[in-house]
Coordinates of C-alpha atoms in Angstrom, one line a residue:
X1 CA 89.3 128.1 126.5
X2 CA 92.0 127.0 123.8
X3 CA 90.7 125.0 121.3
X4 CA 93.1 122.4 119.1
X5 CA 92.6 124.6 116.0
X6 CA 93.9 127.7 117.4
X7 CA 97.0 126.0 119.3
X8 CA 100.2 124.1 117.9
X9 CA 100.1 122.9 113.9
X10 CA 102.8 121.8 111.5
X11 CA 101.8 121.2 108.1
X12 CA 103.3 118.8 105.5
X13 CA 103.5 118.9 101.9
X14 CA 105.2 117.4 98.7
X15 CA 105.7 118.1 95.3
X16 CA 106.9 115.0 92.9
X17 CA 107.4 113.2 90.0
X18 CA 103.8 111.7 89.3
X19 CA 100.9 110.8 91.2
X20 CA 101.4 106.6 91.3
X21 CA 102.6 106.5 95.1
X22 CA 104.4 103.6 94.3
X23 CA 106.5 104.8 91.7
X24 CA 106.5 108.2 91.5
X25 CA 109.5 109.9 93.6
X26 CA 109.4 113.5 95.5
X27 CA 111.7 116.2 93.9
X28 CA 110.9 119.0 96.7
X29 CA 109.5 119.1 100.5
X30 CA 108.4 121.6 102.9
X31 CA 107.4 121.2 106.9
X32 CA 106.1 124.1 108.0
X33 CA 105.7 124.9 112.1
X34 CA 103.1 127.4 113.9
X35 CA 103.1 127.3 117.5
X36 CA 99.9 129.4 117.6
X37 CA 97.1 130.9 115.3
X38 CA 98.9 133.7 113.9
X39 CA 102.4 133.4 115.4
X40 CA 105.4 133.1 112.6
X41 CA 105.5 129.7 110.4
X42 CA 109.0 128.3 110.8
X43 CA 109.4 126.6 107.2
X44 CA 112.2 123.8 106.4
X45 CA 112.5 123.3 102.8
X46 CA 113.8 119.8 100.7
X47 CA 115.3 119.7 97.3
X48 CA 115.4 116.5 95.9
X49 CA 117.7 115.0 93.1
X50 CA 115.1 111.9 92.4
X51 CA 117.2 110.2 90.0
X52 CA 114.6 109.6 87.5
X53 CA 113.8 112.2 84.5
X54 CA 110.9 114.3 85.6
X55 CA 108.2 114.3 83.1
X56 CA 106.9 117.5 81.3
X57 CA 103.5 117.3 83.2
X58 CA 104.7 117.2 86.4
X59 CA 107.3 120.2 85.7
X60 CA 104.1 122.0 84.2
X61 CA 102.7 121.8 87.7
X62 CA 105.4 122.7 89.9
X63 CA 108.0 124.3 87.8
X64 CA 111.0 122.0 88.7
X65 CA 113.0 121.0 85.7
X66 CA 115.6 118.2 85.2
X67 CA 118.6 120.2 85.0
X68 CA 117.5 122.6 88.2
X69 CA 117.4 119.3 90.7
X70 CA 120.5 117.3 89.1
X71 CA 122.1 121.1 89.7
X72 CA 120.6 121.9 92.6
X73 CA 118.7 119.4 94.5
X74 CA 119.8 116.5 96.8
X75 CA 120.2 113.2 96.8
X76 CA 117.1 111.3 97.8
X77 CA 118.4 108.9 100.4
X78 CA 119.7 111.5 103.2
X79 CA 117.0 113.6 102.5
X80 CA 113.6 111.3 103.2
X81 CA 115.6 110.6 106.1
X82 CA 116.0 114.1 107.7
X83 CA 112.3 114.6 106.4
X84 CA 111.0 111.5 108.3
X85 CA 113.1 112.6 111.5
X86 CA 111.2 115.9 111.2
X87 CA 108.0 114.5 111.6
X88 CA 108.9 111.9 114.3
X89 CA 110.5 115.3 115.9
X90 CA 106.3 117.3 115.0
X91 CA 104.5 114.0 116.6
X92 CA 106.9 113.4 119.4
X93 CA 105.9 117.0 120.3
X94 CA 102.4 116.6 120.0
X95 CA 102.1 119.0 117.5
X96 CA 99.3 117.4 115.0
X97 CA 100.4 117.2 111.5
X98 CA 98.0 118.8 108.6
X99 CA 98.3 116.9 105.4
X100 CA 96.2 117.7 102.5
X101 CA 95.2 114.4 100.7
X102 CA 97.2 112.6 103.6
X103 CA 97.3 109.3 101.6
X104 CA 98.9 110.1 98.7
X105 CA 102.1 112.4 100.5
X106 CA 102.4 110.2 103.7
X107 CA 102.3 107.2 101.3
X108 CA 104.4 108.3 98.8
X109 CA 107.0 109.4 101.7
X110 CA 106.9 105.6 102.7
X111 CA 107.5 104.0 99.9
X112 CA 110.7 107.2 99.5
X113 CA 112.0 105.4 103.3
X114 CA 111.9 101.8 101.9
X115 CA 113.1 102.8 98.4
X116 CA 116.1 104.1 99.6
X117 CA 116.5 103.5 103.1
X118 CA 115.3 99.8 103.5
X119 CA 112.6 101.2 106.2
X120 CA 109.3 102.8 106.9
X121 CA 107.4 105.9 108.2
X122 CA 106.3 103.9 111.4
X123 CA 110.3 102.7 111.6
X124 CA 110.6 106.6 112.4
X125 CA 108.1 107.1 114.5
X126 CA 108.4 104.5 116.8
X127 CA 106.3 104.0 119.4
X128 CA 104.9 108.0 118.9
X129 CA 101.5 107.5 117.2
X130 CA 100.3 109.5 114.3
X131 CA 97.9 112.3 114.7
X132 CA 97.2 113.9 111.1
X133 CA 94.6 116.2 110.5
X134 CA 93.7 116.5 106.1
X135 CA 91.6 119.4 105.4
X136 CA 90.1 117.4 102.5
X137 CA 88.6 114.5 104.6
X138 CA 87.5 117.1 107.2
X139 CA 85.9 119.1 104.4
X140 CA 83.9 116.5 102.8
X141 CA 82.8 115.0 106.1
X142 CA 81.7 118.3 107.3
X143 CA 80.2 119.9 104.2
X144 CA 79.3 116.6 102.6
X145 CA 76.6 117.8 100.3
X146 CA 78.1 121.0 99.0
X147 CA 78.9 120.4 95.1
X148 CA 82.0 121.0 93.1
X149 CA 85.9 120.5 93.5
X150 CA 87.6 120.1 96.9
X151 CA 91.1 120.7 95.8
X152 CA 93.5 122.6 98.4
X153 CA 93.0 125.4 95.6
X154 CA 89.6 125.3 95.7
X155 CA 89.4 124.7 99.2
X156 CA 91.4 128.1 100.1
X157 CA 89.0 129.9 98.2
X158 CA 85.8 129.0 99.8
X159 CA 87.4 129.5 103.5
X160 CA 89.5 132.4 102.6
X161 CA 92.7 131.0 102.8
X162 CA 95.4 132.9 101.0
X163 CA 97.3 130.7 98.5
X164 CA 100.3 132.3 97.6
X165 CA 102.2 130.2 94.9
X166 CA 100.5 126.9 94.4
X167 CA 102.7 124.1 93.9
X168 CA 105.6 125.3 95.9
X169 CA 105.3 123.0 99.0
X170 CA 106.2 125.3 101.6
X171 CA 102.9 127.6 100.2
X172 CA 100.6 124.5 99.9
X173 CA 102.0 123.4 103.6
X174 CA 101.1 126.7 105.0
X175 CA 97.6 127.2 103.3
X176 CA 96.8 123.4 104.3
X177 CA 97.6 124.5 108.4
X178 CA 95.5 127.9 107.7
X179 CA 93.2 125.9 105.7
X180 CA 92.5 123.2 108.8
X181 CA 92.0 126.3 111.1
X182 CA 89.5 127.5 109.2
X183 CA 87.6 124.3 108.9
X184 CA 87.6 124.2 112.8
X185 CA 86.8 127.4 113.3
X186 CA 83.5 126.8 111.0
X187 CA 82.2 124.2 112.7
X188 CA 83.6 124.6 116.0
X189 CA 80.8 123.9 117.3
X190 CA 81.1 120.1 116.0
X191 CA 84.9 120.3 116.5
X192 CA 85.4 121.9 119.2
X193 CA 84.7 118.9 121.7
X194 CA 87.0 116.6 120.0
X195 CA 90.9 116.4 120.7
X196 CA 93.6 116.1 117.5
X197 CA 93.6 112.4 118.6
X198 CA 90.2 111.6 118.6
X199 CA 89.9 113.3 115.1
X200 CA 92.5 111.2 113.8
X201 CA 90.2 108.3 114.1
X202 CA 87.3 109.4 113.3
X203 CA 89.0 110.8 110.0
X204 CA 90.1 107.3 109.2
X205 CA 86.4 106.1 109.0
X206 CA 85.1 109.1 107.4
X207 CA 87.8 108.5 104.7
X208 CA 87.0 104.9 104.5
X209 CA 82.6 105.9 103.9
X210 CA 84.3 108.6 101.3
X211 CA 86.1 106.2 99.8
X212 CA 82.8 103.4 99.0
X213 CA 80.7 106.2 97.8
X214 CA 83.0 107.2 94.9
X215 CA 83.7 103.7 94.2
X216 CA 79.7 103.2 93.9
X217 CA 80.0 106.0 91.6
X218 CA 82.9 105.1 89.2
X219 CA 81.3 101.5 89.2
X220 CA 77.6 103.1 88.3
X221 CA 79.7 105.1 85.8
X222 CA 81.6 102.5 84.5
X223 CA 84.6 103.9 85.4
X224 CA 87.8 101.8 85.9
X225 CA 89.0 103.0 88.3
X226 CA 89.8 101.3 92.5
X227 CA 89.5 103.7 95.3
X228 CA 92.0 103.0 98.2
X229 CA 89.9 103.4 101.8
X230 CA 93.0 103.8 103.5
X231 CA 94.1 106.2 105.6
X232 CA 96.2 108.3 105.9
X233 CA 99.0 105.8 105.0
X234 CA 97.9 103.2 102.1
X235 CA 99.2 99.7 102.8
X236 CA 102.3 98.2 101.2
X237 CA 101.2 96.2 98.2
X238 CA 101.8 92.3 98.4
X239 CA 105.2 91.6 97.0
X240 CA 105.2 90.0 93.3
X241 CA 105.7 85.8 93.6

C-alpha cells in the first residue's frame, strides 16, 4: 500500500527582503516537483528585481545583493504571477504542497499578488482547494515535548535530511519535501491513516494550539510580541480609515 508520503510532492520556498509579510518583498523563488520518493526533483527557479534596496541582513542570509537582482532578476509583477499559476497548476494536480513555515511564504506571496497584481492567492486558485503540508507544524505536533530549535536547518539534522546550500530556495524547497517524508515515515503509524486533505485541517488547529502556547509564553515572559494563529495563509489586515 502507497502511502501519501511516499507518492507525489512539490515543495515551495522563498527567499526575501525581510521577515514583515506585509512589507517585505521576495527577491528569489523555487517550486520544486517529485512525482515519487526518490524519483528526479523537477526545480523551476524565480529571480526577482523587488524594487526596493535589499537590506544588508537579509543579503547576509541568502547572498543576493542589490546590484545582482537590478542586473539579473525580474520584475516582480510577471513573476508572482507565473509563480501563483505554478501552484494553482501543483493543487489542480493534486500534488500536496510542502511549505516550511507556511504562513509566512504563502502570506508573503499574497500580499506579492495584491501588491502588484491587484489579486490574491485564492484569485489563482479558484475553486481548487489548498492542501499544504509544513514540516514545522507537523514536527511540533508530533514531537511536541522534544526541546530546542525547529528551524528547517535544525529540522534536517534530526531526520537526516541533507541540506545542501541553505538559503537558496530551490535547496530549502527540496529539503522541506524530503524533510515532510521523513516526518511521515517516523510516525507512520499516526500518519499513515490520514489523507494530504485531512492533514491539511488538522494542521490548521494544531497551528492555531501552537500558536496560544507561545503567546502564554511571551505574555508570562513579558515579551511584546502577537502570535498570528493563522494558517497557512494570515488574513489581510483591516485597511487604515
Amino acid at each position: 500500500m502507497s502511502h501519501w508520503y511516499d507518492g507525489p510532492l512539490a515543495a515551495f520556498d522563498t527567499e526575501t527582503t525581510g521577515v514583515d509579510v506585509e512589507e517585505d518583498r521576495i527577491v528569489s523563488a523555487a517550486l520544486v516537483v517529485q512525482d515519487a520518493a526518490g524519483g528526479r526533483m523537477r526545480v523551476t527557479r524565480w529571480l526577482v528585481n523587488p524594487g526596493i534596496p535589499v537590506p544588508v541582513g537579509a543579503t547576509e542570509i541568502h547572498g543576493l545583493t542589490d546590484d545582482h537582482l537590478q542586473r539579473n532578476g525580474r520584475w516582480p509583477a510577471p513573476v508572482v504571477e507565473e509563480i501563483a499559476r505554478a501552484l494553482a497548476e501543483q493543487c489542480a494536480a493534486g500534488r500536496p504542497l510542502v511549505v516550511m513555515n507556511a504562513p509566512f511564504d504563502l502570506t508573503l506571496l499574497d500580499r506579492e499578488l495584491k501588491r502588484h497584481r491587484a489579486s490574491s492567492l485564492a484569485g489563482y486558485l479558484g475553486n481548487t482547494p489548498l492542501c499544504v503540508l509544513d514540516p514545522r507544524v507537523l514536527d511540533k505536533h508530533l514531537d511536541r515535548y522534544r526541546k530546542g530549535r525547529r528551524t528547517l536547518t535544525d529540522l534536517c539534522a534530526l531526520y537526516e535530511v541533507v541540506l545542501d546550500g541553505a538559503h537558496d530556495a530551490a535547496a530549502d524547497a527540496a529539503a522541506s519535501l524530503e524533510l515532510v517524508r521523513a516526518v511521515g515515515r517516523r510516525f507512520s503509524s499516526r500518519l499513515e491513516r490520514l489523507s494530504p486533505a485531512e492533514l491539511h485541517a488538522l494542521q490548521a488547529v494544531w497551528h492555531a494550539a501552537q500558536a496560544r502556547g507561545l503567546q502564554a509564553w511571551f505574555a508570562k515572559s513579558g515579551t511584546p510580541e502577537t502570535v498570528d494563529p493563522a494558517w497557512p495563509l494570515r488574513p489581510e489586515l483591516p485597511a487604515a480609515a
